[in-house]
Coordinates of C-alpha atoms in Angstrom, one line a residue:
X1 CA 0.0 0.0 0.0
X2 CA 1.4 3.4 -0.8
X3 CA 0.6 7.0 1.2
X4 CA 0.2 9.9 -0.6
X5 CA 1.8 13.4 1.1
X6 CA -1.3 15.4 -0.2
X7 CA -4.6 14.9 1.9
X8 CA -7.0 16.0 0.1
X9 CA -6.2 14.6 -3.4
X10 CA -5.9 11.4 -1.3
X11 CA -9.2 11.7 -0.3
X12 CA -10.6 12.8 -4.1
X13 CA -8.8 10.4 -5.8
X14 CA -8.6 7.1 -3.7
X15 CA -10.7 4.2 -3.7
X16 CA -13.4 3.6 -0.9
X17 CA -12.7 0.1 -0.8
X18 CA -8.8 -0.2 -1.1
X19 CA -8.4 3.5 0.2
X20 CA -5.5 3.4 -2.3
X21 CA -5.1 5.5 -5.4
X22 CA -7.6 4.6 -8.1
X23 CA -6.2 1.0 -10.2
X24 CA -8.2 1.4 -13.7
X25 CA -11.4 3.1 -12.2
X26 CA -14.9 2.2 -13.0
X27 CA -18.2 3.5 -12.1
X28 CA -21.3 1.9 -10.8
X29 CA -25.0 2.8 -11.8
X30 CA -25.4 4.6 -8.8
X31 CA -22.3 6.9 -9.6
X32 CA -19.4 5.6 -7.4
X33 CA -16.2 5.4 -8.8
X34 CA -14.1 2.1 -7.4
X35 CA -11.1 -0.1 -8.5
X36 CA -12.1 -2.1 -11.0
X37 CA -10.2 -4.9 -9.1
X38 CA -11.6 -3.9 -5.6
X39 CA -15.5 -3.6 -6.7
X40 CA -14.8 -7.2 -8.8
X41 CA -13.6 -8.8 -5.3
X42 CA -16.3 -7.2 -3.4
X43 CA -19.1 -8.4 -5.5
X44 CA -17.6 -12.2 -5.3
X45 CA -17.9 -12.6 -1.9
X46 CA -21.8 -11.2 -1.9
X47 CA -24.9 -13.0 -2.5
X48 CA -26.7 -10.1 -2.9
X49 CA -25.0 -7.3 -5.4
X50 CA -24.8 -3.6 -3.9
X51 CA -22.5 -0.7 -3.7
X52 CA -20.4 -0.2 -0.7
X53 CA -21.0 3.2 -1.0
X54 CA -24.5 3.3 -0.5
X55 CA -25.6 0.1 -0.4
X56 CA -28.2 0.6 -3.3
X57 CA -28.8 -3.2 -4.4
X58 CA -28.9 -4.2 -7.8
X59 CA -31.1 -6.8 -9.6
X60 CA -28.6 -8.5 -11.1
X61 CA -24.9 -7.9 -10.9
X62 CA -23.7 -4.5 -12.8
X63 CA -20.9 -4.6 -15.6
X64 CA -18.4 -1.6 -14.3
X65 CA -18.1 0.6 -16.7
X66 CA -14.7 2.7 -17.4
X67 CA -14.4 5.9 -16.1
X68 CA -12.3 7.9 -18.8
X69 CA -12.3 11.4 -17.2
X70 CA -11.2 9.7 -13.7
X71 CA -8.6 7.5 -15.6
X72 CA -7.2 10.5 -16.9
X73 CA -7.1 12.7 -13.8
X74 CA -5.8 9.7 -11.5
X75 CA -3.1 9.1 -14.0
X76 CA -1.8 13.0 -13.8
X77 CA -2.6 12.5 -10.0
X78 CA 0.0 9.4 -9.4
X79 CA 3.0 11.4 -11.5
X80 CA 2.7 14.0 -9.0
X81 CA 2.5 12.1 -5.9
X82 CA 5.5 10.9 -3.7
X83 CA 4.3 7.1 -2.8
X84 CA 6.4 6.1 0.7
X85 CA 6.8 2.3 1.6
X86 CA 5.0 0.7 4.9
X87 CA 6.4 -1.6 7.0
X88 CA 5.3 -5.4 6.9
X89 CA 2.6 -7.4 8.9
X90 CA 3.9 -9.3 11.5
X91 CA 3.6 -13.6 10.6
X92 CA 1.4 -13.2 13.7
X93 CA -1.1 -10.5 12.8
X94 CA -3.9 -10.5 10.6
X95 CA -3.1 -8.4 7.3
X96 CA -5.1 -6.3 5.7
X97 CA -7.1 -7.2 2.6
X98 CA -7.5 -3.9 1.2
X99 CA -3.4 -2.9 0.8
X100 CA -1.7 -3.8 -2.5
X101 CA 2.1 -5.0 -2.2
X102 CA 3.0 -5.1 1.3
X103 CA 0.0 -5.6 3.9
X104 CA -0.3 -3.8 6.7
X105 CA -1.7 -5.1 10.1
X106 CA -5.2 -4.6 10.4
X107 CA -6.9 -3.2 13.2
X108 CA -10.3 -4.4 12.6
X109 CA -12.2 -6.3 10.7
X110 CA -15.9 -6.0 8.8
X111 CA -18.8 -8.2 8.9
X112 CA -20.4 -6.3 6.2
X113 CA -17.7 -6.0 3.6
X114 CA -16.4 -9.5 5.5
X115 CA -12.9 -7.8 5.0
X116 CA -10.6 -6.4 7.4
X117 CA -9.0 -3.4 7.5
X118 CA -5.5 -1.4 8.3
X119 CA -5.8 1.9 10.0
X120 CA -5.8 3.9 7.0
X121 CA -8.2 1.7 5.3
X122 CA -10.3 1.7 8.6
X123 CA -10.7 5.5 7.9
X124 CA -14.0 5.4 5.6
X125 CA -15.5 3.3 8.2
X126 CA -15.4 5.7 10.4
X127 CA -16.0 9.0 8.2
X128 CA -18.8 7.8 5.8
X129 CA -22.0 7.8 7.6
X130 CA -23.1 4.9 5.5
X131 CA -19.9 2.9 6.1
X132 CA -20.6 3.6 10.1
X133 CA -23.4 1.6 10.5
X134 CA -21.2 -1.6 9.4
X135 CA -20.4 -3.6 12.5
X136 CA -16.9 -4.1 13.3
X137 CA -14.9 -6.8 15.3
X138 CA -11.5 -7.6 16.2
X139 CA -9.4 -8.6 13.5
X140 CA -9.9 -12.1 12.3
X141 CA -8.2 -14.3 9.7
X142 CA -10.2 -16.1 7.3
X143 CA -13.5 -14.2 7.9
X144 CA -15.4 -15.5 5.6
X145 CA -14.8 -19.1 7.4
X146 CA -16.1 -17.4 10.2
X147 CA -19.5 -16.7 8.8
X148 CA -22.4 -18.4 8.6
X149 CA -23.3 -19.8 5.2
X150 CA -27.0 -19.9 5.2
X151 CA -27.4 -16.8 7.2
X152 CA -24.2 -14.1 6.3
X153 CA -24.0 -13.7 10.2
X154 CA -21.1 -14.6 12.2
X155 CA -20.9 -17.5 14.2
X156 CA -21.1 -16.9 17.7
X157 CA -22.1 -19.6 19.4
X158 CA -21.9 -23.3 19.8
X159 CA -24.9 -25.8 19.7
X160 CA -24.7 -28.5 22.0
X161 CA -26.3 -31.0 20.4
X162 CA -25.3 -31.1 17.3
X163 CA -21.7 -29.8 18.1
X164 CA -21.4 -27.5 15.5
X165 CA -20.7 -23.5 15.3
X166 CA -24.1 -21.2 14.4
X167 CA -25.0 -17.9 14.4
X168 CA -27.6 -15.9 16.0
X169 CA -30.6 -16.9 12.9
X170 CA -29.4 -20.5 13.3
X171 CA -31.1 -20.3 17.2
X172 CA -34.5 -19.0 15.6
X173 CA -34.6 -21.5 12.7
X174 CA -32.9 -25.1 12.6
X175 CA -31.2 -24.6 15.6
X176 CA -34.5 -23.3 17.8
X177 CA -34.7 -25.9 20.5
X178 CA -31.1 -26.8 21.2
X179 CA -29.0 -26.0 24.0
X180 CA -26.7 -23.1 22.8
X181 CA -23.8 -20.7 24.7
X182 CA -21.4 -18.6 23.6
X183 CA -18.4 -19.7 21.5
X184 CA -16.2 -18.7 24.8
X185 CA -18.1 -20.8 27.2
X186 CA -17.6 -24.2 24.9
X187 CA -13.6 -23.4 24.1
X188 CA -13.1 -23.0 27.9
X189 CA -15.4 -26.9 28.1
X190 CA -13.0 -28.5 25.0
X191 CA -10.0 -26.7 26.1
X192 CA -10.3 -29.0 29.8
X193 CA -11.6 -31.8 27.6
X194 CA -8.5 -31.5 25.6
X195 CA -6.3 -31.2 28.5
X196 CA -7.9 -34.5 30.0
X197 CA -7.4 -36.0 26.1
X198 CA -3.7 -34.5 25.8
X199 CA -3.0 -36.7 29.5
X200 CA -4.5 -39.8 27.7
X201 CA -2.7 -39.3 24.9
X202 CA 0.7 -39.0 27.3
X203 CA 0.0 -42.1 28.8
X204 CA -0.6 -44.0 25.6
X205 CA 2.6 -42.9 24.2
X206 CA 4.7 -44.0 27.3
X207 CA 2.7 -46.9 27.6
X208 CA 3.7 -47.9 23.9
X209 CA 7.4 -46.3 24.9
X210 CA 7.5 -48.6 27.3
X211 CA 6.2 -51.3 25.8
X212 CA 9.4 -50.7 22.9
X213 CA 11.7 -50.6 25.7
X214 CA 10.5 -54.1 26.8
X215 CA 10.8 -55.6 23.2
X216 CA 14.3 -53.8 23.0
X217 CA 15.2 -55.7 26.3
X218 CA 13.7 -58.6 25.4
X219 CA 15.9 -58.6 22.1
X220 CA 18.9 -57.5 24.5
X221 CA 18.3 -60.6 26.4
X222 CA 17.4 -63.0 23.5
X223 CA 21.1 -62.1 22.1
X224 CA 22.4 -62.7 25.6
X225 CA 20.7 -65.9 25.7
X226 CA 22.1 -66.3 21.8
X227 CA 25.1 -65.8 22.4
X228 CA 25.3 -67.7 25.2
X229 CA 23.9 -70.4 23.7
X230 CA 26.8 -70.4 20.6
X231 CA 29.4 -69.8 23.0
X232 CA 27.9 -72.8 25.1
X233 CA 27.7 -74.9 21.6
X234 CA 31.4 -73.8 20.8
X235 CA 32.8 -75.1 23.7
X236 CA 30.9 -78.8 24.1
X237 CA 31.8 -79.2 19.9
X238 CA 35.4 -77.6 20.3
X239 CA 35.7 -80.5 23.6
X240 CA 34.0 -83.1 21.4
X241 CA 36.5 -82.3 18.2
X242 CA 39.5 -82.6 20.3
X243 CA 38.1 -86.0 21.9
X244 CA 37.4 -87.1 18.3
X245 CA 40.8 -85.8 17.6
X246 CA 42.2 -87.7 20.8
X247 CA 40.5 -91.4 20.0
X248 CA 41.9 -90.6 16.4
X249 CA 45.3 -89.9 17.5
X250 CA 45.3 -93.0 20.1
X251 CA 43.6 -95.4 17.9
X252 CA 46.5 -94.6 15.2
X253 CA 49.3 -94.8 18.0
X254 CA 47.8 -98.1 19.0
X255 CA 47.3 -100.0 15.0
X256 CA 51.0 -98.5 14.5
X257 CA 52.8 -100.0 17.6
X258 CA 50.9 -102.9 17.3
X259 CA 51.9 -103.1 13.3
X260 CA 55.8 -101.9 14.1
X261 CA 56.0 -104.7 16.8
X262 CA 54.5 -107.5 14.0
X263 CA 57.4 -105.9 11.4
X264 CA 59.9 -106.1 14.3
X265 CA 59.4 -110.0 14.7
X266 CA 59.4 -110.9 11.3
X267 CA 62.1 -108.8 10.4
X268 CA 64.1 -111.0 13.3
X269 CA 62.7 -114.5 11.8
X270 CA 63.7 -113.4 8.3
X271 CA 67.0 -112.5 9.6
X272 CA 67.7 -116.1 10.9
X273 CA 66.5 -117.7 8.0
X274 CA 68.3 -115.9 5.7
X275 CA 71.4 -116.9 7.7
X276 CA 70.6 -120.5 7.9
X277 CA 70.2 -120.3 4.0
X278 CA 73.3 -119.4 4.1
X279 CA 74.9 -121.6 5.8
X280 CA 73.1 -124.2 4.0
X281 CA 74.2 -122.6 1.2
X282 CA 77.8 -123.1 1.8
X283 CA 77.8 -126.5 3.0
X284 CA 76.4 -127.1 -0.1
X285 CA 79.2 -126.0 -1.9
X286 CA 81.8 -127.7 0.0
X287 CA 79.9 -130.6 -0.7
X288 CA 79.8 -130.0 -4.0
X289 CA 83.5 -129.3 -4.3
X290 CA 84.2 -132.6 -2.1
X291 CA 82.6 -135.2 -4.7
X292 CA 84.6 -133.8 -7.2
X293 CA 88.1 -134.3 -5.1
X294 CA 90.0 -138.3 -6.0
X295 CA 91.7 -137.9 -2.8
X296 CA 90.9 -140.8 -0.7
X297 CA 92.6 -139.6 2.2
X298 CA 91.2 -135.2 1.9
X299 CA 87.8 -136.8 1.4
X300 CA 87.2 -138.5 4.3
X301 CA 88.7 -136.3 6.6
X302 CA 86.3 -133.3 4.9
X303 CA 83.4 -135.9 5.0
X304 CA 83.4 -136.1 8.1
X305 CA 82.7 -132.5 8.8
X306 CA 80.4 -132.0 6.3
X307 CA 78.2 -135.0 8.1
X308 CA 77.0 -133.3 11.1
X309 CA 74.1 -131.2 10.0
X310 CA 74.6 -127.2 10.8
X311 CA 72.2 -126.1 14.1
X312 CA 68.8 -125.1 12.8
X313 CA 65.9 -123.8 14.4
X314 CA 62.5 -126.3 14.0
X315 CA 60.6 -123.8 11.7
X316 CA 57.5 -125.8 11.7
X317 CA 56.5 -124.3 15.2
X318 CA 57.4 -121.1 14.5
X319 CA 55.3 -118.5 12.9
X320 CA 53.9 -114.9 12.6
X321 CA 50.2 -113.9 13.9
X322 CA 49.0 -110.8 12.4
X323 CA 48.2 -108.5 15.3
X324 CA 44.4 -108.2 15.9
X325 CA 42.6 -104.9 15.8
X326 CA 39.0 -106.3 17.4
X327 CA 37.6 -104.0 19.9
X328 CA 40.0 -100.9 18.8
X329 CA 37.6 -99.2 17.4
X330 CA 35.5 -100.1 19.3
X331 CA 37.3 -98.7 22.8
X332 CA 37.9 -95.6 21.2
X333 CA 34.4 -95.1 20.8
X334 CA 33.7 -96.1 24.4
X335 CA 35.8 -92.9 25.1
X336 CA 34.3 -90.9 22.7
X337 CA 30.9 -91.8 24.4
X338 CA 31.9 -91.4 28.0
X339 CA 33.8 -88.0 26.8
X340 CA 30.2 -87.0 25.3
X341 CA 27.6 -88.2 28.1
X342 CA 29.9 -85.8 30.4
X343 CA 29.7 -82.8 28.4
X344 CA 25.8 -83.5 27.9
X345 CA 25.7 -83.5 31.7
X346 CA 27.4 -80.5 31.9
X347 CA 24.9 -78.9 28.8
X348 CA 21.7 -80.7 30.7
X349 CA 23.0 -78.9 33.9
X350 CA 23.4 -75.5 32.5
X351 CA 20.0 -76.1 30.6
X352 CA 18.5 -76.9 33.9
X353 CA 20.3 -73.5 35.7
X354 CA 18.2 -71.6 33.0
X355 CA 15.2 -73.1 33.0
X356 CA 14.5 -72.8 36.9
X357 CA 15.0 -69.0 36.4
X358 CA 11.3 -69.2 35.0
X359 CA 10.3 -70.8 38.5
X360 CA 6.7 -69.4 39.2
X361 CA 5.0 -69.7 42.9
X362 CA 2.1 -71.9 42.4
X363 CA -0.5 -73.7 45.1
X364 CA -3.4 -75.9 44.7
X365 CA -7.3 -75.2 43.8
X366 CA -9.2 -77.3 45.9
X367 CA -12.6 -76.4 43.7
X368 CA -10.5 -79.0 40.8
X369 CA -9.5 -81.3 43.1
X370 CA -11.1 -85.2 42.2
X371 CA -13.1 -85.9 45.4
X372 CA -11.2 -88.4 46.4
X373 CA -7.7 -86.4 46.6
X374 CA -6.7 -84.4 49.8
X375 CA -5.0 -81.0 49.6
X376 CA -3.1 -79.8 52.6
X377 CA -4.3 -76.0 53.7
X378 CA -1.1 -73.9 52.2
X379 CA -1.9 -75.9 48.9
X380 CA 1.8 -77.8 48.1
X381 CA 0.8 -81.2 48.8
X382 CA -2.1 -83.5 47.3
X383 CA -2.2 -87.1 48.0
X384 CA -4.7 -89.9 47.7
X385 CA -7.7 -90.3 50.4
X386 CA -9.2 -93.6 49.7
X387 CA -12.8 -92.1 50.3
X388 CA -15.1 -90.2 47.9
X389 CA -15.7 -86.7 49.9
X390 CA -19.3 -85.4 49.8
X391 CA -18.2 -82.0 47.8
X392 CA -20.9 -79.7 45.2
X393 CA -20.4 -80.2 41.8
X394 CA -18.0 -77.3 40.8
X395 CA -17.7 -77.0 37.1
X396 CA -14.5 -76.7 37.4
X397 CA -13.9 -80.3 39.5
X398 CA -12.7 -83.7 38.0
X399 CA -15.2 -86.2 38.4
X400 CA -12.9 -89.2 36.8
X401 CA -9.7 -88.2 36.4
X402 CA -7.5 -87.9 39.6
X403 CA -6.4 -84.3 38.8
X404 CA -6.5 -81.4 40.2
X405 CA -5.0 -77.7 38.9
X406 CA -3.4 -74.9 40.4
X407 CA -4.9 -71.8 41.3
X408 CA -2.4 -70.1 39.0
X409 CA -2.7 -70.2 34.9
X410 CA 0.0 -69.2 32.4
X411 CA 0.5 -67.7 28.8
X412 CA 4.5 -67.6 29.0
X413 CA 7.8 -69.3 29.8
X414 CA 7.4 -71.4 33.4
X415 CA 8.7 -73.7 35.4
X416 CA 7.7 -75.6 38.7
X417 CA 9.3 -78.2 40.6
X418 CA 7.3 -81.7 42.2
X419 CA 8.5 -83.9 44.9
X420 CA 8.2 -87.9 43.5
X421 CA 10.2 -89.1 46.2
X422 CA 9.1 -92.8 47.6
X423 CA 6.3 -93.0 45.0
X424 CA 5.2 -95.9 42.8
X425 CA 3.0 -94.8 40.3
X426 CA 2.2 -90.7 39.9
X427 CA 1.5 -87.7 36.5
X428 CA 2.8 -84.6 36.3
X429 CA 2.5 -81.7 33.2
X430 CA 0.1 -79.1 32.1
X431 CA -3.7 -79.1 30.9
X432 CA -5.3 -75.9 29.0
X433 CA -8.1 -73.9 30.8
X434 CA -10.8 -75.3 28.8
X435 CA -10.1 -79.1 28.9
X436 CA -13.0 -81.4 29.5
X437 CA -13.1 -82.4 33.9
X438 CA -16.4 -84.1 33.7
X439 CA -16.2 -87.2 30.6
X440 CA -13.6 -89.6 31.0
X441 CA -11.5 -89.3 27.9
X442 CA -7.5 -90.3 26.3
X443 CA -4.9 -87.5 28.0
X444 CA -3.2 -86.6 24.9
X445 CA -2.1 -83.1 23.7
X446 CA -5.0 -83.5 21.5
X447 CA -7.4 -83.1 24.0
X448 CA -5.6 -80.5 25.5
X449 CA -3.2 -82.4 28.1
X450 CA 0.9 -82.4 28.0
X451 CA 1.5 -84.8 30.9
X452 CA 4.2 -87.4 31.9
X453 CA 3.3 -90.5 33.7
X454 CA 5.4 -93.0 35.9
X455 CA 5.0 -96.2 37.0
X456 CA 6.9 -99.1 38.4
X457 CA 8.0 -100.9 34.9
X458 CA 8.7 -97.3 32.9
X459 CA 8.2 -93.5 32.2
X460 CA 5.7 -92.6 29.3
X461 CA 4.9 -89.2 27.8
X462 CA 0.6 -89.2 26.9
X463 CA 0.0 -88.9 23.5
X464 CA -1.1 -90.5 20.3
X465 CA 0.5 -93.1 20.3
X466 CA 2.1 -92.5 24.0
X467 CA 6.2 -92.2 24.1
X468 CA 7.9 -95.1 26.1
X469 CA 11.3 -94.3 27.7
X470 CA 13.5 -96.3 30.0
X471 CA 12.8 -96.0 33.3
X472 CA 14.7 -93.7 35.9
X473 CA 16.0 -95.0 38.9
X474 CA 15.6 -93.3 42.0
X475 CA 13.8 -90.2 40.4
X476 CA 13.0 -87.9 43.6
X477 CA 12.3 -84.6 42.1
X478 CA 10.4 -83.8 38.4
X479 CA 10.7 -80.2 37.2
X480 CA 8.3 -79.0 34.7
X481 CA 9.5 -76.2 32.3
X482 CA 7.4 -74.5 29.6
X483 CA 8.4 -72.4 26.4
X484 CA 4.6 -71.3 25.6
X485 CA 5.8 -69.1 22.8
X486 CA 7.9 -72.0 21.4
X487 CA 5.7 -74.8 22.1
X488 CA 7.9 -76.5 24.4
X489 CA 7.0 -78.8 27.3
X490 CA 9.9 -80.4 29.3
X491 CA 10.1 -82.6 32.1
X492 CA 13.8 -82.7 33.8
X493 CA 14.9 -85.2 36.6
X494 CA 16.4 -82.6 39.1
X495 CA 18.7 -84.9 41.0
X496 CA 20.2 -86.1 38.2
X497 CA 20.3 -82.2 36.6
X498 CA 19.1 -84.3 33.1
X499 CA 16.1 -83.9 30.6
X500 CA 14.0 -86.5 31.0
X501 CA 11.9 -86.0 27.4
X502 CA 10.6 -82.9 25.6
X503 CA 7.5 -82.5 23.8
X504 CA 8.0 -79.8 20.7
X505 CA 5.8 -78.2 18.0
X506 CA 2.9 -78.1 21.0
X507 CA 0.4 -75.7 20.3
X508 CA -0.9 -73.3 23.1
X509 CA -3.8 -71.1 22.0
X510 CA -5.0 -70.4 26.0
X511 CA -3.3 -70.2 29.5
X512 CA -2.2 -73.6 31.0
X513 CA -2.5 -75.0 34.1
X514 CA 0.4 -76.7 35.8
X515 CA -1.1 -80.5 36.9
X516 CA -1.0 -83.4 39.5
X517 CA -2.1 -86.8 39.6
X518 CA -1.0 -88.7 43.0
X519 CA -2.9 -92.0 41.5
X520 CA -4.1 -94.8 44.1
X521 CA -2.1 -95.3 47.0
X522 CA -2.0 -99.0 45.8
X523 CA -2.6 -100.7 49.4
X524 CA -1.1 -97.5 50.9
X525 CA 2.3 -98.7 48.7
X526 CA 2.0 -95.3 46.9
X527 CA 0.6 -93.4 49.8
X528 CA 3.3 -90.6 49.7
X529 CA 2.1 -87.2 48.2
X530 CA 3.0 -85.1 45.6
X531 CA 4.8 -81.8 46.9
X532 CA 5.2 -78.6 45.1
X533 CA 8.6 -77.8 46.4
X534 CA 10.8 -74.8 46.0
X535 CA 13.9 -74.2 43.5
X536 CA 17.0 -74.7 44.7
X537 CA 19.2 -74.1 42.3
X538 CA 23.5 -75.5 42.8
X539 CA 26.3 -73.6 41.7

């Protein structure tokens, strides 16, 4: 916007609208001269077409016709006119939509002409008597967003019920029997809504930060555990190669002595007969030379040496055995095998040591318990009674099996520990929550069981068909571990620090329940119970 040094040609020859110099000047039918670019904006953003001037409406919307004389005049005006520059609006402030170039601030804004204005373009509005009546308001930005589009009023207020922005009309028509306040009143409602929102948003995002920071962790640990593991592998494989090596090493040794001590004989034998050849040899000559000799006398006196046979040895008793290599092989393999069970001791140990980290606290639900089983009251031991108990009929109670669950359930890596000690016959292992209590039915995985039963002639894992192993003597103490996320279920003889058996590839789609089975006491010959015991875990 420029600002020209002489008042009153200012005044003469400046735009109502833009307040500015006259830009290719046009006149209405009423008379008024404008922009041509000013009245064209001003008449887009109406419905109804009138002058700004004096707000005489028009039918239909007037083609501005070119003012020649004012053209003329406004052109010897701008030569004689010193324009000076203003300074710019501040990113903060609303800018004025009258000034060409560079906007000034404006000071207030129109809800008539729905523009707002700097303080120099404010100036008609409060000099024209016409332009006076127009209601002003504090400077808004994008005004016309601000207006009501049915009714060309500004919105002012908030309807509750609809949760939208009307004006003052809206209440009288569409709007007439909803709850309304004032645009102020509702911010200062969302604003403590949003602040309520902006704290629930806060603890979503450091719920999912710490939620990342548990994966990360859980990575951190699963390349512990990895590495571990390789470094674990490295060293049992590394022993193993240098065994291999070892038995290698000592079975060659061994077939080489035993070959050098064959050679060494033989090569002695061979010695002696090739030195009885050759004395043989030259008694054979003499002889030779002696029938050919007509000596009488040199003849008989040479005969008679020649007579006694040279000292042999008796061959036919003597001979060579080729050494024998049975069981060579064989005993190096032992050591192999002796060399490996100890380093699988040593892997089923460490295996065990990580395992019983997962131990989990777990007691007894009497409301599972088969009626004839008996709990004690801090829920570690079950054994059998003998005598069906008078109990109501719990859903959750076996009514054939000899089960009963813990209280506690589980979606994730665990691991519990069960006294067998001085027991004949007894099952151990985990059932899912929604297995059947109340039909007698195959325990299989199937059907929603992972268990591992003992008795006196074996150990057998339930499935279809069940897993036989050899049996275990002296097992005291069964530990139970399970990988839910890797469907793993294994059961570890804890004296011993071995892995009994393993079930893999199990599929867990709900929490499990850790289980016993105590059986029949068998003529009280299995009376002992089963007892949840502690981890104690050795160096």
């Amino acid at each position: 916007m420029a600002c020209a040094n002489a008042p009153w040609f200012e005044e003469n020859f400046s735009c109502s609208i833009c307040l500015d110099v006259f830009s290719s000047p046009v006149s209405t039918p009423c008379g008024h001269n404008f922009c041509r670019t000013c009245i064209t904006k001003f008449w887009d953003g109406q419905v109804r077409y009138k002058c700004p001037v004096c707000n005489e409406l028009f039918q239909s919307r007037p083609y501005p016709r070119v003012n020649t004389l004012l053209s003329e005049l406004v052109a010897q005006f701008k030569t004689s006119v010193r324009v000076e520059e203003q300074p710019c609006v501040e990113p903060a402030d609303v800018p004025c939509d009258v000034c060409t170039g560079t906007p000034l601030k404006a000071v207030k804004s129109c809800l008539v002409c729905f523009m707002s204005f700097c303080q120099p373009h404010l100036e008609p509005h409060q000099r024209v008597t016409v332009l006076k009546k127009h209601r002003l308001v504090e400077p808004m930005d994008r005004l016309e967003d601000r207006m009501c589009k049915k009714h060309d009023r500004l919105l002012e207020l908030f309807c509750q019920t609809e949760q939208v922005c009307v004006c003052q009309y809206c209440t009288e028509t569409d709007h007439k029997s909803h709850p309304v306040v004032p645009l102020k009143e509702e911010y200062q409602v969302k604003t403590a809504q949003l602040g309520k929102i902006e704290s629930e948003v806060q603890q979503m995002i450091q719920e999912r930060q710490r939620h990342i920071q548990e994966i990360k962790d859980t990575v951190k640990r699963s390349k512990v555990d990895a590495d571990r593991e390789i470094a674990d592998g490295v060293q049992v494989l590394a022993a193993l190669m240098r065994c291999i090596e070892k038995c290698q090493d000592d079975l060659n040794k061994m077939v080489k002595e035993r070959l050098k001590s064959t050679e060494k004989q033989a090569e002695g034998l061979i010695k002696e007969l090739e030195q009885e050849i050759e004395d043989l040899t030259n008694r054979s000559s003499e002889g030779k030379q002696l029938s050919h000799t007509k000596d009488h006398l040199h003849f008989l006196q040479a005969f008679r040496s020649l007579k006694d046979a040279p000292a042999t040895r008796d061959w036919t008793t003597v001979e060579v055995c080729p050494p024998s290599y049975v069981g060579t092989l064989r005993r190096s393999l032992d050591q192999l095998e002796e060399t490996l069970s100890m380093e699988m001791r040593k892997l089923c140990d460490a295996e065990l040591k990580r395992v019983q980290q997962y131990e989990v606290d777990v007691t007894l639900d009497p409301d599972t318990a088969h009626p004839k089983l008996i709990l004690t009251e801090d829920g570690k031991q079950v054994y059998y009674g003998g005598v069906r108990k008078k109990l109501t009929d719990n859903p959750k109670r076996f009514k054939h099996q000899m089960y009963v669950l813990t209280r506690q359930n589980f979606s994730g890596s665990f691991y519990f520990e069960v006294q067998v000690k001085d027991k004949t016959e007894w099952c151990l292992g985990v059932a899912r929550e929604s297995i059947t209590r109340k039909e007698r039915i195959i325990v299989t995985p199937k059907m929603g069981y992972w268990t591992f039963h003992f008795k006196k002639d074996g150990l057998v894992f339930r499935d279809d068909p069940a897993v036989r192993l050899p049996l275990r003597a002296e097992l005291q103490k069964v530990g139970v571990f399970v990988d839910y996320d890797e469907g793993l279920v294994s059961f570890y003889d804890v004296e011993a620090r071995v892995c009994i058996y393993s079930a893999t590839g199990c599929t867990f789609s709900e929490p499990l329940y850790p289980l016993l089975c105590p059986c029949d006491h068998e003529f009280g010959i299995n009376s002992a119970p089963l007892i949840i015991s502690p981890v104690h875990q050795t160096d």
